[in-house]
Short mmCIF file of C-alpha atoms in Angstrom, two decimals:
data_model
loop_
_atom_site.label_atom_id
_atom_site.label_comp_id
_atom_site.label_asym_id
_atom_site.label_seq_id
_atom_site.Cartn_x
_atom_site.Cartn_y
_atom_site.Cartn_z
CA SER A 1 6.41 -13.47 -13.18
CA GLN A 2 6.42 -12.27 -9.89
CA THR A 3 4.61 -13.57 -6.63
CA ILE A 4 4.86 -12.80 -2.82
CA HIS A 5 3.95 -14.56 0.75
CA GLN A 6 3.12 -14.92 3.52
CA TRP A 7 2.48 -16.46 5.93
CA PRO A 8 0.51 -17.00 8.32
CA ALA A 9 -2.89 -15.34 6.75
CA THR A 10 -4.57 -15.08 10.25
CA LEU A 11 -2.93 -15.16 14.41
CA VAL A 12 -4.65 -14.95 17.24
CA GLN A 13 -1.61 -14.03 20.17
CA PRO A 14 -1.95 -13.14 23.90
CA VAL A 15 0.37 -10.07 24.99
CA GLY A 16 3.33 -11.37 25.70
CA SER A 17 4.14 -13.58 23.34
CA PRO A 18 6.63 -13.41 20.45
CA LEU A 19 5.55 -13.38 17.18
CA SER A 20 7.24 -14.11 13.73
CA LEU A 21 5.73 -13.13 10.49
CA GLU A 22 7.30 -14.22 7.18
CA CYS A 23 7.63 -13.08 3.80
CA THR A 24 8.61 -14.66 0.34
CA VAL A 25 8.85 -13.22 -2.85
CA GLU A 26 10.02 -15.34 -5.88
CA GLY A 27 10.14 -14.73 -9.29
CA THR A 28 12.68 -11.68 -8.59
CA SER A 29 16.28 -10.71 -7.99
CA ASN A 30 17.12 -8.05 -5.48
CA PRO A 31 13.60 -6.97 -5.07
CA ASN A 32 13.04 -3.80 -2.32
CA LEU A 33 11.27 -5.56 0.73
CA TYR A 34 8.50 -3.83 2.98
CA TRP A 35 6.60 -4.14 6.11
CA TYR A 36 3.07 -2.07 6.21
CA ARG A 37 0.42 -2.30 9.09
CA GLN A 38 -3.09 -1.25 8.94
CA ALA A 39 -5.28 -0.87 11.87
CA ALA A 40 -8.67 -1.42 11.40
CA GLY A 41 -10.14 1.09 9.14
CA ARG A 42 -7.56 3.12 8.76
CA GLY A 43 -4.96 3.54 6.57
CA LEU A 44 -1.28 1.78 5.95
CA GLN A 45 1.53 2.63 8.23
CA LEU A 46 5.31 1.76 6.36
CA LEU A 47 7.12 -0.18 9.44
CA PHE A 48 9.99 -1.60 7.84
CA TYR A 49 12.08 -1.22 4.45
CA SER A 50 15.39 -3.35 2.76
CA VAL A 51 16.67 -2.81 0.33
CA GLY A 52 19.45 -6.11 0.38
CA ILE A 53 19.77 -8.24 2.56
CA GLY A 54 21.21 -7.90 5.83
CA GLN A 55 19.84 -3.62 5.53
CA ILE A 56 16.66 -2.71 6.94
CA SER A 57 15.77 0.46 8.27
CA SER A 58 12.89 1.44 10.47
CA GLU A 59 10.21 4.30 10.64
CA VAL A 60 8.40 3.66 13.24
CA PRO A 61 10.00 2.93 16.85
CA GLN A 62 8.49 0.23 18.65
CA ASN A 63 9.01 -3.33 20.01
CA LEU A 64 8.46 -4.77 16.93
CA SER A 65 12.03 -5.67 14.55
CA ALA A 66 12.45 -7.13 11.41
CA SER A 67 15.38 -9.05 9.07
CA ARG A 68 16.66 -9.78 5.54
CA PRO A 69 18.22 -13.45 6.49
CA GLN A 70 17.72 -13.82 2.54
CA ASP A 71 17.39 -11.31 -1.03
CA ARG A 72 13.90 -12.92 -1.22
CA GLN A 73 13.06 -13.33 2.25
CA PHE A 74 11.93 -10.90 5.16
CA ILE A 75 10.55 -11.26 8.27
CA LEU A 76 9.03 -9.44 11.23
CA SER A 77 9.42 -10.26 14.94
CA SER A 78 8.53 -8.82 18.40
CA LYS A 79 9.64 -10.58 21.40
CA LYS A 80 6.51 -9.59 23.67
CA LEU A 81 3.50 -8.35 21.68
CA LEU A 82 1.31 -5.16 22.76
CA LEU A 83 -2.76 -4.78 22.63
CA SER A 84 -1.69 -1.93 19.88
CA ASP A 85 -0.11 -4.47 17.38
CA SER A 86 -2.97 -5.82 16.09
CA GLY A 87 -3.54 -5.06 12.66
CA PHE A 88 -3.12 -6.82 9.61
CA TYR A 89 1.03 -7.04 8.20
CA LEU A 90 1.38 -6.26 4.72
CA CYS A 91 4.62 -7.49 2.83
CA ALA A 92 5.19 -5.70 0.03
CA TRP A 93 8.33 -5.15 -3.06
CA SER A 94 9.09 -3.41 -5.12
CA VAL A 95 11.47 -2.80 -8.47
CA TYR A 96 15.24 -2.32 -6.39
CA SER A 97 15.00 1.43 -6.40
CA SER A 98 19.41 3.06 -6.93
CA GLY A 99 16.90 6.50 -4.84
CA SER A 100 16.22 8.57 -8.10
CA ALA A 101 13.62 10.91 -7.70
CA LEU A 102 11.10 8.85 -8.79
CA SER A 103 10.09 5.14 -7.28
CA TYR A 104 8.35 1.84 -8.54
CA GLU A 105 4.94 0.55 -8.16
CA GLN A 106 5.07 -1.89 -4.90
CA TYR A 107 3.43 -5.48 -5.10
CA PHE A 108 1.32 -6.73 -1.94
CA GLY A 109 1.68 -10.23 -0.86
CA PRO A 110 -2.09 -11.27 0.91
CA GLY A 111 -1.54 -10.23 4.54
CA THR A 112 -1.73 -11.68 8.31
CA ARG A 113 -4.50 -10.34 9.99
CA LEU A 114 -2.92 -10.90 14.00
CA THR A 115 -5.34 -10.13 17.16
CA VAL A 116 -3.53 -9.84 19.98
CA THR A 117 -5.80 -10.81 23.12
CA ARG B 1 -1.81 18.68 7.36
CA LYS B 2 -2.33 15.67 5.74
CA GLU B 3 1.04 14.05 3.20
CA VAL B 4 -1.97 12.76 1.08
CA GLU B 5 -5.71 13.31 1.75
CA GLN B 6 -9.17 11.34 -0.20
CA ASP B 7 -12.60 12.31 0.84
CA PRO B 8 -13.63 8.85 2.76
CA GLY B 9 -17.04 8.68 1.12
CA PRO B 10 -18.70 6.76 0.89
CA PHE B 11 -20.18 7.27 -2.67
CA ASN B 12 -22.86 5.32 -3.58
CA VAL B 13 -23.48 4.95 -7.28
CA PRO B 14 -25.78 3.54 -9.45
CA GLU B 15 -24.53 0.58 -12.00
CA GLY B 16 -23.49 2.65 -14.77
CA ALA B 17 -22.54 5.77 -14.05
CA THR B 18 -19.61 7.83 -13.39
CA VAL B 19 -18.10 8.39 -10.48
CA ALA B 20 -14.28 10.75 -9.47
CA PHE B 21 -12.73 11.05 -6.77
CA ASN B 22 -9.87 13.52 -6.14
CA CYS B 23 -6.75 13.95 -4.16
CA THR B 24 -4.98 16.31 -2.67
CA TYR B 25 -1.26 16.02 -1.31
CA SER B 26 0.78 18.83 0.32
CA ASN B 27 4.83 18.02 -0.93
CA SER B 28 4.55 19.95 -4.64
CA ALA B 29 8.21 18.14 -5.23
CA SER B 30 6.75 14.47 -5.07
CA GLN B 31 7.02 12.74 -8.49
CA SER B 32 5.62 9.43 -8.21
CA PHE B 33 1.82 9.31 -8.32
CA PHE B 34 -0.62 5.24 -7.38
CA TRP B 35 -4.03 4.58 -7.09
CA TYR B 36 -5.14 1.12 -5.64
CA ARG B 37 -7.98 -0.93 -4.47
CA GLN B 38 -8.15 -2.45 -1.49
CA ASP B 39 -11.13 -4.55 -1.35
CA CYS B 40 -12.22 -5.41 2.25
CA ARG B 41 -10.47 -7.44 4.17
CA LYS B 42 -7.29 -7.47 1.07
CA GLU B 43 -5.15 -6.65 0.34
CA PRO B 44 -4.22 -3.19 -1.61
CA LYS B 45 -3.79 -3.61 -5.65
CA LEU B 46 -2.52 -1.63 -7.59
CA LEU B 47 -5.18 -0.33 -10.32
CA MET B 48 -2.88 2.39 -12.35
CA SER B 49 0.35 4.72 -11.99
CA VAL B 50 -0.56 8.38 -12.48
CA TYR B 51 1.45 10.13 -15.53
CA SER B 52 1.91 13.60 -15.99
CA SER B 53 -0.06 13.55 -19.56
CA GLY B 54 -2.98 11.72 -18.00
CA ASN B 55 -3.56 7.73 -18.66
CA GLU B 56 -6.31 5.39 -19.11
CA ASP B 57 -7.11 2.20 -18.75
CA GLY B 58 -10.50 0.79 -20.18
CA ARG B 59 -13.02 2.80 -18.30
CA PHE B 60 -10.32 4.48 -15.99
CA THR B 61 -8.97 7.45 -16.36
CA ALA B 62 -6.05 9.04 -14.17
CA GLN B 63 -4.80 12.89 -14.44
CA LEU B 64 -2.22 14.62 -12.26
CA ASN B 65 -2.81 18.29 -11.94
CA ARG B 66 0.97 19.64 -10.34
CA ALA B 67 -0.48 23.04 -10.31
CA SER B 68 -3.27 22.55 -7.98
CA GLN B 69 -1.05 19.17 -6.60
CA TYR B 70 -4.12 16.67 -6.51
CA ILE B 71 -4.56 14.15 -9.09
CA SER B 72 -7.86 12.36 -9.76
CA LEU B 73 -9.98 8.85 -10.53
CA LEU B 74 -12.40 8.88 -13.11
CA ILE B 75 -14.51 5.18 -13.43
CA ARG B 76 -16.75 4.92 -16.56
CA ASP B 77 -19.82 2.99 -17.06
CA SER B 78 -19.98 1.97 -13.03
CA LYS B 79 -19.80 -1.86 -12.75
CA LEU B 80 -20.56 -3.87 -9.04
CA SER B 81 -17.48 -5.14 -9.11
CA ASP B 82 -15.65 -1.70 -8.90
CA SER B 83 -16.67 -0.93 -5.04
CA ALA B 84 -13.66 -1.08 -3.36
CA THR B 85 -11.33 1.46 -0.96
CA TYR B 86 -10.04 3.31 -3.46
CA LEU B 87 -5.84 4.41 -2.26
CA CYS B 88 -4.40 7.50 -3.21
CA VAL B 89 -0.32 7.30 -2.96
CA VAL B 90 1.97 9.68 -3.68
CA ASN B 91 5.60 8.87 -2.95
CA ARG B 92 7.87 10.63 -0.49
CA VAL B 93 10.10 13.08 -0.92
CA ASP B 94 13.46 11.91 0.97
CA SER B 95 13.19 8.59 -0.01
CA SER B 96 12.19 7.22 -3.42
CA TYR B 97 12.34 3.77 -1.61
CA LYS B 98 8.63 4.68 0.16
CA LEU B 99 5.37 5.66 -0.68
CA ILE B 100 2.13 7.37 0.94
CA PHE B 101 -0.91 6.42 0.93
CA GLY B 102 -4.63 7.95 1.92
CA SER B 103 -6.15 6.65 4.25
CA GLY B 104 -8.78 5.66 0.73
CA THR B 105 -12.19 6.83 -0.71
CA ARG B 106 -15.18 4.12 -0.26
CA LEU B 107 -16.72 3.41 -3.22
CA LEU B 108 -20.13 1.37 -2.96
CA VAL B 109 -21.97 1.08 -6.71
CA ARG B 110 -25.70 -0.52 -6.95
CA PRO B 111 -27.77 -2.46 -8.84
#
């Protein structure tokens, strides 16, 4: 069966510090991978998605970036954190989609709760 | 208008009650629909996909009404463990890779 890991579970970082969050998926090959952010009491906001190694699409312009160095590894980074970067960061995967009209279910990792102070 | 709209609730019901949530979506071209459940401070988990003919999974029934552009979730015989936020999810018509998550409906089941 497939599993998805994220770490760390919680993180407290000062403004201006760098960030690196990692996500790995097991039990599947060539998944689509996603990074979301959920602010307190709010809905999920898609930040980045990837359909293959080195292929990153950005949804929202901001000081975050993403990379996919391996098939089942997805990394979210920032060079300098802002207070507004605080939130619950969720990585998700889905079965690879060729871009048909139908979308596949997405499965989420346990998330990283980031507080920028 | 939001792409996916849900009543935030909370819906406060006694154990054993039947409760229903509706969700409306704005783009008639949407093709994929899901319900997710999110417990407090946890990740969303897929509850069920919603098919055109409607589908049932135990105490949970999902319906799709394309003409009126809404989907519904019915929970029968509510349990305390059903207390959570239920997220309505629709695919983005400009890209099948992307899903749009509603802000969720909060359910509280009391003893």
